[in-house]
Amino acid sequence: MGETSTGYCASGNPSADMYVYNPLTMRTILNAHDLSIRVALALPGSRVALTDDAIRKRGGGLRATRSSHLYKGTSPPIDHLPHELLLEVFKLHVDLDTPVQSLVTLILVCKLWRNTVEDTPSLWRRISGREGSSSIQRALTLAKNAPLAITYRQSEARAIPTAFFAQIGYRIAQAKSLTINVGRIDHFPAILETISTTILETLDVVILLAQGRQANTVTLFGGKAASSTLKNFRVTHLPVALAPLRLSGLRSLGLSDIPITSADEVLRILMDSPALEDCSLTRLAFSKEFTPSKHLQRLLGSESNIAGANLRSIRLLHLRHLELWGLSGSFIHFLLSNMQALSLVSFRVQGEPHESPASELLTADISHLAPALKGPTAAAKKIQISSWDDKSWTLCIGKLIIDFQGIRINPRRHMEETLNWVYGHLGEHLKALPTSLLTLEYNAHLDLILWLGANLRVTNLELWTSGRSHRPRRIVSLLASPVAAMSNQWALPDLELLDTNVIDESGKWEILEMVKARHSFIQAQEDQGQRDVKLKSLKEIRLHAGGNN
């Protein structure tokens, strides 16, 4: 190996070490981490301490040095990194989808790296279904007794579920985290129904295709209680028996589309998990017609006040993210009335009230949560209101999302009730935010349009039409003239952007006439010396040739 060879030998002796340094791999590793640290690099004849920025600035020079000659009689710069720091860089380099392939690139760099990687079981702890059988077996062997992180997503996997879990089954009790995403319930690994694990921290299971409410119940861990180490439990479309698990002390809970027939166990889990940070409850069977049982009332500490205004028995003071989706308004109200939280980052709620939001959800019983609910709206830049039919609408302010489904709503009254509660409890300053309105033109309620324009600063209108012509019938004409004769009041006076899928020539003409009418009114007002014209000019119109997507 002569002077023109690229790279260096880890031992400084070419004949004793055939593992040659690969500068491309080294640059990949150094660029893999984004830590603000100083690394001492021992360059030939000098020692220089460089920051990440300095390394990037001098990257070309360093690469030229590395590729121009061999390091003879001295160790290479990377050898001067402390062993712990080198391992951290290696961990940051490992691709979560194909961890073994990432580690193989490190092994090929030099003998030192090969020995370091192969002698560190924690680097091999990630087992991924995206890798082949030989790679998986290599990882299982070199991981030794290290806690495993096992991920299997059937849509990306190289082996079918039965083959993958048959190969790793003898080590599954060693799993610290299990992420499983399969197409059908019969693909769910049966070994999890019988095996017990004492170190499992995360279980995340998604069954893509729902099996209906008649699917057989799955009992995990041989019917025994889950280990106290289990902190993150999320299941979707898996008919799991919750009660035997006796879940408690969770940091993350996600239950979606599972046939739970009683709320008691869910509420017990919440009460026994005061450190919970993330909670998502979605389309749970018990919530459709929820009535608190006597046992549940005793569990919460009172039989006389089922409204829960004075109970606050569910203390979730660390809760950051809360999602209550596709649940009955009565259950949502009961849960929120009994819950304490300090500062949420996001809150998503979808209720199915029978009458109105104000009478079933947004009551005085949940006003104690107002300080916590200010968090999701803290960074809000706009208000977004979506209404796609007579039975659904959504209000979004930052990371606060309120959605109502299933009742033939009185749009203006229900929206007014909701916004009044939001402004009254979360801050009047939210009124000043610009508002975007998304609606189907056919189902749009003119009284709601007028009310929103008079009470909010609606700057964007996303209007989708239906039918062959894609021609607007009502809203555009409403925007083309004052709301009443001899009046200066216009619908949506702050409107600046119209986004619609009108492709019909007549529809386009109506939009053009509307723009001209609004502009003419503004010009006339200015000609009369009006300095503060309430009506704004449209700045942008977007026309989409097609359906509402």
XYZ file of C-alpha atoms in Angstrom:
549
model
C 0.000 0.000 0.000
C 1.778 3.131 -1.211
C 1.582 6.846 -0.658
C -1.173 7.266 -3.252
C -3.581 5.031 -1.366
C -6.676 6.706 0.051
C -7.319 6.417 3.752
C -5.269 5.166 6.645
C -4.637 1.981 8.604
C -5.899 1.886 12.162
C -2.719 0.309 13.482
C -0.360 2.503 11.480
C 1.041 -0.686 9.925
C -0.472 -1.568 6.509
C 0.741 -5.172 6.637
C -0.818 -5.789 10.030
C -4.246 -4.257 9.344
C -6.213 -4.649 6.117
C -9.271 -2.658 7.312
C -8.860 0.615 5.438
C -10.410 3.901 6.553
C -13.260 5.020 4.320
C -13.517 8.849 4.270
C -17.041 8.819 2.836
C -18.283 6.713 5.732
C -16.437 8.907 8.212
C -18.080 12.041 6.836
C -21.469 10.343 7.118
C -20.818 9.546 10.753
C -19.541 13.016 11.647
C -22.537 14.620 9.940
C -24.987 12.251 11.649
C -25.076 14.112 14.937
C -26.100 17.675 15.663
C -24.550 18.128 19.078
C -22.795 21.361 20.063
C -19.635 19.764 21.375
C -15.935 20.349 20.981
C -13.883 17.438 19.703
C -10.096 17.285 19.950
C -8.774 16.168 16.564
C -5.126 15.052 16.547
C -3.962 16.090 13.108
C -0.399 15.172 12.023
C 2.012 17.322 13.991
C -0.651 19.280 15.875
C -3.729 19.060 18.113
C -6.674 21.297 17.220
C -9.979 21.695 19.094
C -12.810 22.309 16.624
C -16.521 22.981 16.982
C -19.064 21.471 14.604
C -19.175 24.761 12.670
C -15.403 24.822 12.352
C -15.386 21.226 11.145
C -17.916 22.139 8.438
C -15.923 25.216 7.400
C -12.682 23.259 7.201
C -14.350 20.142 5.800
C -12.696 20.409 2.411
C -9.237 20.790 3.885
C -9.715 17.904 6.276
C -10.926 15.619 3.506
C -7.934 16.546 1.371
C -5.580 15.738 4.238
C -7.198 12.381 4.875
C -7.135 11.296 1.255
C -3.651 12.522 0.350
C -1.455 10.271 2.477
C -1.306 7.543 5.088
C -0.971 8.251 8.767
C 2.289 6.519 9.608
C 3.519 5.920 13.100
C 0.583 7.747 14.704
C -3.035 6.974 15.461
C -5.743 8.587 13.278
C -7.743 11.572 14.562
C -10.911 9.599 15.288
C -9.013 7.400 17.746
C -8.690 10.382 20.069
C -12.446 10.519 20.690
C -13.381 9.111 24.103
C -14.919 5.661 23.788
C -18.290 6.837 25.167
C -18.471 9.710 22.649
C -17.586 7.400 19.768
C -20.448 5.103 20.770
C -22.839 8.057 20.879
C -21.848 9.018 17.341
C -22.383 5.406 16.253
C -25.850 5.340 17.825
C -26.835 8.524 16.010
C -25.693 6.992 12.732
C -27.865 3.885 13.055
C -30.929 3.982 10.791
C -34.019 2.933 12.737
C -35.495 1.075 9.742
C -32.376 -0.850 8.764
C -30.097 -0.808 11.833
C -27.927 -3.807 10.870
C -27.093 -2.334 7.466
C -26.006 0.875 9.208
C -23.759 -1.026 11.599
C -22.170 -2.999 8.758
C -20.980 0.273 7.187
C -19.217 1.072 10.457
C -17.594 -2.349 10.650
C -16.045 -1.831 7.207
C -14.243 1.358 8.219
C -11.382 -0.123 10.219
C -10.448 -2.819 12.712
C -10.913 -0.519 15.720
C -14.453 0.314 14.641
C -15.236 -3.303 13.853
C -14.158 -4.412 17.314
C -15.976 -1.525 18.999
C -19.238 -2.171 17.162
C -19.239 -5.952 17.494
C -18.319 -5.792 21.191
C -21.147 -3.363 22.072
C -24.440 -5.307 22.428
C -26.516 -2.143 22.882
C -25.741 -1.110 19.287
C -27.485 -4.277 18.047
C -30.615 -3.944 20.146
C -32.869 -2.739 17.304
C -34.615 -5.558 15.451
C -36.470 -4.430 12.316
C -38.811 -6.343 10.017
C -37.402 -4.376 7.082
C -34.188 -6.404 7.190
C -33.516 -9.924 5.996
C -33.402 -13.074 8.110
C -29.594 -13.200 8.221
C -29.332 -9.581 9.380
C -31.945 -10.164 12.074
C -30.103 -13.264 13.310
C -26.826 -11.379 13.394
C -28.415 -8.644 15.508
C -29.990 -11.178 17.892
C -26.624 -12.870 18.340
C -24.551 -9.733 18.906
C -27.191 -8.047 21.093
C -26.628 -10.785 23.675
C -28.619 -9.814 26.788
C -29.233 -6.176 25.845
C -32.894 -5.052 26.020
C -34.372 -5.193 22.503
C -36.400 -2.669 20.505
C -38.485 -4.736 18.072
C -40.339 -3.108 15.170
C -42.474 -4.956 12.641
C -44.627 -3.152 10.061
C -46.149 -5.657 7.678
C -46.430 -3.238 4.746
C -42.639 -2.722 4.778
C -41.423 -6.075 6.091
C -39.386 -8.585 4.105
C -40.986 -11.565 5.843
C -44.581 -12.434 6.668
C -45.592 -11.985 10.324
C -45.486 -15.695 11.210
C -41.946 -16.078 9.849
C -40.645 -12.930 11.543
C -42.057 -13.721 14.975
C -41.049 -17.383 14.691
C -37.447 -16.243 14.243
C -37.378 -13.771 17.128
C -39.893 -15.505 19.403
C -37.299 -17.047 21.702
C -35.996 -13.540 22.503
C -39.263 -11.590 22.647
C -39.265 -11.671 26.467
C -36.101 -9.574 26.162
C -38.014 -6.751 24.421
C -37.982 -3.312 25.999
C -40.237 -1.942 23.260
C -42.563 -3.678 20.796
C -44.041 -1.864 17.792
C -46.327 -4.078 15.706
C -48.366 -3.008 12.668
C -50.152 -5.831 10.838
C -53.066 -6.095 8.438
C -55.448 -8.440 10.277
C -56.041 -9.745 13.767
C -54.935 -13.251 12.739
C -51.498 -11.767 11.942
C -51.058 -10.645 15.529
C -48.280 -12.747 17.126
C -49.897 -15.347 19.369
C -46.744 -15.530 21.470
C -47.733 -12.241 23.147
C -50.835 -13.944 24.515
C -48.789 -16.422 26.532
C -45.357 -14.979 27.233
C -44.644 -12.669 30.155
C -42.042 -9.937 30.077
C -40.533 -8.081 33.000
C -38.730 -5.275 31.156
C -41.263 -4.179 28.513
C -41.690 -0.374 28.555
C -43.544 0.265 25.283
C -46.245 -1.756 23.526
C -47.673 -0.188 20.359
C -49.992 -2.418 18.295
C -51.998 -1.428 15.216
C -54.328 -3.815 13.374
C -55.104 -2.050 10.112
C -58.369 -3.799 9.249
C -61.098 -3.660 11.852
C -62.663 -7.032 12.605
C -65.956 -5.782 14.028
C -67.217 -6.190 17.548
C -67.456 -9.990 17.259
C -63.689 -10.581 17.192
C -62.370 -12.826 19.956
C -60.865 -11.000 22.899
C -57.062 -11.093 23.086
C -55.601 -11.717 26.543
C -51.990 -10.562 26.769
C -49.154 -11.976 28.875
C -50.978 -15.168 29.836
C -53.720 -13.246 31.594
C -51.272 -11.830 34.132
C -50.917 -8.199 35.127
C -48.536 -6.180 32.992
C -45.097 -5.463 34.408
C -44.696 -2.236 36.336
C -42.075 -1.291 33.746
C -44.780 -0.845 31.075
C -45.122 2.917 30.616
C -46.433 3.333 27.063
C -49.494 1.348 25.957
C -51.158 2.039 22.613
C -53.480 -0.322 20.727
C -55.684 0.151 17.656
C -58.319 -2.384 16.480
C -56.961 -4.968 18.902
C -59.792 -6.420 21.049
C -57.586 -6.603 24.124
C -58.827 -7.497 27.586
C -57.770 -4.486 29.641
C -58.836 -5.474 33.142
C -56.377 -8.382 33.624
C -53.460 -6.102 32.709
C -54.077 -3.796 35.697
C -52.328 -0.968 33.867
C -50.986 1.836 36.049
C -48.143 4.347 36.178
C -48.369 4.990 32.411
C -46.741 7.901 30.598
C -48.628 7.321 27.339
C -52.042 5.726 26.729
C -53.725 5.211 23.359
C -56.934 3.208 22.943
C -58.566 3.322 19.517
C -61.449 1.315 18.051
C -61.449 -1.416 20.646
C -64.603 -3.057 22.068
C -64.407 -1.838 25.652
C -67.855 -2.216 27.192
C -67.245 -0.328 30.433
C -65.626 3.000 31.227
C -64.627 1.902 34.724
C -61.307 0.333 33.741
C -60.288 3.256 31.507
C -61.006 5.764 34.272
C -59.131 3.603 36.805
C -56.075 3.547 34.511
C -56.157 7.339 34.285
C -56.455 7.745 38.054
C -53.572 5.323 38.617
C -51.305 7.083 36.083
C -50.648 10.538 37.561
C -47.492 10.959 35.449
C -49.431 10.482 32.176
C -48.186 12.844 29.465
C -50.044 11.672 26.361
C -53.614 10.313 26.256
C -55.700 9.393 23.206
C -59.129 7.755 23.512
C -60.807 7.193 20.152
C -64.110 5.550 19.193
C -64.536 3.363 22.272
C -67.712 1.299 22.364
C -68.775 2.143 25.924
C -68.947 5.866 25.205
C -71.840 5.736 22.757
C -74.429 5.720 25.542
C -72.436 6.590 28.620
C -73.938 6.612 32.094
C -71.604 6.475 35.120
C -72.102 3.307 37.121
C -72.431 3.190 40.903
C -69.018 1.545 41.058
C -67.510 4.329 38.971
C -69.041 6.983 41.202
C -67.578 5.285 44.267
C -64.253 5.007 42.447
C -64.259 8.756 41.940
C -65.145 9.377 45.545
C -68.754 10.544 45.342
C -72.191 9.153 44.602
C -74.063 12.414 44.802
C -72.333 14.590 42.216
C -72.010 12.661 38.976
C -71.470 15.922 37.113
C -68.093 15.980 38.788
C -67.792 19.728 39.282
C -66.210 19.332 42.718
C -64.489 15.962 42.417
C -61.332 16.481 40.342
C -60.406 12.899 41.157
C -58.339 12.296 38.003
C -55.106 14.195 38.623
C -53.068 14.404 35.410
C -50.775 17.271 36.253
C -48.121 16.221 33.713
C -50.543 15.755 30.810
C -49.339 17.464 27.634
C -51.414 15.961 24.817
C -55.072 14.943 25.108
C -57.280 13.505 22.371
C -60.908 12.493 22.936
C -62.266 11.572 19.517
C -65.517 9.979 18.393
C -66.895 9.787 21.927
C -70.255 10.789 23.319
C -70.599 14.296 24.680
C -71.741 12.906 28.033
C -68.573 10.833 28.487
C -66.287 13.683 27.420
C -68.035 16.035 29.807
C -67.822 13.532 32.664
C -64.105 12.933 32.100
C -63.177 16.608 31.778
C -65.313 17.545 34.778
C -63.410 15.089 36.961
C -59.931 15.839 35.612
C -57.174 18.141 36.788
C -54.474 19.293 34.372
C -51.985 22.136 34.490
C -50.788 22.982 30.996
C -51.703 21.143 27.812
C -49.763 21.499 24.573
C -52.499 20.055 22.354
C -56.160 19.172 22.838
C -58.349 17.450 20.236
C -61.952 16.659 21.034
C -64.712 15.273 18.845
C -68.066 14.956 20.517
C -71.472 13.728 19.479
C -73.887 15.860 21.507
C -77.626 15.359 21.214
C -78.606 19.020 21.481
C -75.858 21.627 21.689
C -72.187 22.045 22.693
C -73.016 24.562 25.412
C -75.540 22.381 27.215
C -73.614 19.095 27.001
C -69.890 19.850 26.876
C -68.862 23.484 27.249
C -70.391 24.034 30.669
C -69.239 25.602 33.921
C -68.215 22.115 35.096
C -65.093 22.200 32.912
C -64.192 25.858 33.420
C -61.478 24.787 35.887
C -59.517 23.464 32.857
C -59.378 26.903 31.209
C -55.771 27.629 32.367
C -54.619 24.281 30.957
C -56.465 24.825 27.662
C -54.740 28.158 27.074
C -51.584 26.225 26.186
C -52.850 24.798 22.852
C -53.902 28.271 21.674
C -50.780 30.102 22.869
C -48.992 30.019 19.507
C -52.115 30.212 17.319
C -51.721 32.327 14.178
C -55.267 31.914 12.874
C -58.693 30.418 13.496
C -59.915 27.756 11.080
C -63.572 26.748 10.810
C -64.594 23.787 8.638
C -68.159 22.797 7.853
C -68.762 20.028 5.329
C -72.417 19.137 5.945
C -75.357 19.781 8.238
C -74.057 17.351 10.857
C -70.418 18.255 11.295
C -68.162 21.217 11.858
C -64.688 21.774 13.265
C -63.067 24.690 15.058
C -59.266 24.813 15.102
C -57.251 27.431 17.009
C -53.574 26.503 17.092
C -53.449 23.039 18.627
C -56.932 23.269 20.078
C -59.370 21.330 17.882
C -63.075 21.050 18.692
C -65.188 18.897 16.374
C -68.865 18.029 16.624
C -70.585 15.253 14.693
C -73.893 13.490 14.459
C -76.522 16.131 15.163
C -78.388 18.342 12.731
C -76.858 21.497 13.992
C -77.985 25.046 14.153
C -74.672 26.297 12.771
C -74.876 29.905 13.869
C -76.104 29.196 17.410
C -73.705 26.316 18.010
C -70.709 28.184 16.604
C -71.613 31.253 18.642
C -71.927 29.156 21.829
C -68.562 27.513 21.224
C -66.676 30.691 20.360
C -68.206 32.561 23.298
C -66.935 29.820 25.629
C -63.491 29.901 24.007
C -63.198 33.696 24.169
C -64.603 33.873 27.674
C -62.275 31.224 29.118
C -59.174 31.309 26.889
C -58.921 35.012 26.105
C -60.656 37.787 24.169
C -57.393 38.358 22.257
C -58.227 35.349 20.082
C -60.932 37.417 18.383
C -58.241 39.406 16.590
C -56.824 36.357 14.816
C -57.517 36.036 11.086
C -60.048 33.306 10.292
C -60.167 30.749 7.466
C -63.536 29.248 6.548
C -63.702 25.923 4.677
C -67.109 24.807 3.461
C -69.067 23.004 0.781
C -70.965 25.657 -1.135
C -74.052 23.471 -1.432
C -74.337 23.022 2.339
C -73.189 26.476 3.385
C -75.486 28.331 5.777
C -75.877 31.948 4.765
C -76.767 33.105 8.268
C -73.529 31.548 9.551
C -71.542 33.317 6.814
C -73.082 36.654 7.770
C -72.534 36.076 11.489
C -68.901 35.044 11.017
C -68.206 38.094 8.855
C -69.703 40.382 11.480
C -67.919 38.810 14.455
C -64.630 37.413 13.128
C -61.911 38.616 10.772
C -62.536 36.082 7.993
C -59.671 36.613 5.545
C -59.684 33.257 3.689
C -62.630 31.372 2.169
C -62.116 27.871 0.831
C -65.275 27.065 -1.123
C -65.944 23.676 -2.701
C -68.825 23.137 -5.065
C -70.385 19.877 -6.167
C -72.048 18.597 -9.308
C -70.918 18.588 -12.911
C -70.845 22.336 -13.403
C -68.848 23.170 -10.264
C -70.780 26.431 -10.338
C -71.424 28.364 -7.120
C -75.092 29.021 -6.471
C -75.358 31.148 -3.371
C -72.229 32.311 -1.610
C -70.573 34.185 -4.469
C -73.754 36.156 -5.107
C -73.954 36.882 -1.368
C -70.455 38.358 -1.519
C -71.268 40.507 -4.572
C -73.448 43.140 -2.876
C -74.219 44.689 0.513
C -76.288 42.488 2.822
C -79.166 44.971 2.636
C -80.229 47.756 0.303
C -78.720 51.171 1.058
C -76.301 49.510 3.496
C -72.532 49.614 3.764
C -72.380 46.204 5.433
C -70.952 43.374 3.315
C -70.652 39.658 3.958
C -67.086 38.695 4.931
C -65.753 42.283 4.645
C -62.178 41.232 5.529
C -61.996 38.574 2.790
C -58.649 38.622 0.949
C -58.335 35.129 -0.531
C -60.921 32.932 -2.298
C -59.941 29.315 -2.975
C -62.499 27.314 -4.986
C -62.868 24.495 -7.508
C -65.165 26.399 -9.888
C -64.405 25.351 -13.485
C -67.688 26.371 -15.098
C -67.322 29.488 -17.302
C -70.495 31.024 -15.892
C -69.194 30.392 -12.388
C -65.939 32.115 -13.213
C -67.900 35.074 -14.589
C -69.878 35.338 -11.353
C -66.631 35.428 -9.369
C -65.251 38.152 -11.645
C -68.413 40.234 -11.238
C -68.239 39.798 -7.461
C -64.639 41.051 -7.399
C -65.555 44.043 -9.575
C -68.547 44.920 -7.367
C -66.481 44.888 -4.164
C -63.683 46.879 -5.785
C -66.141 49.453 -7.161
C -67.687 49.946 -3.737
C -64.267 50.497 -2.152
C -63.324 52.968 -4.886
C -66.597 54.860 -4.461
C -66.110 55.100 -0.708
C -62.576 56.411 -1.148
C -63.752 58.934 -3.771
C -66.224 60.241 -1.184
C -63.385 60.843 1.247
C -63.890 57.752 3.404
C -60.532 57.011 5.020
C -61.514 53.866 6.906
C -63.377 51.689 4.419
C -64.599 48.545 6.173
C -64.556 46.419 3.034
C -61.198 44.905 1.981
C -60.100 44.181 -1.586
C -59.594 40.582 -2.667
C -55.881 39.975 -3.157
C -55.891 36.437 -4.522
C -58.282 33.980 -6.193
C -57.314 30.344 -6.680
C -59.324 28.238 -9.118
C -58.959 24.452 -9.061
C -60.040 22.368 -12.036
C -61.577 19.362 -10.330
C -63.146 17.981 -7.201
C -62.673 19.017 -3.651
C -59.128 17.839 -3.083
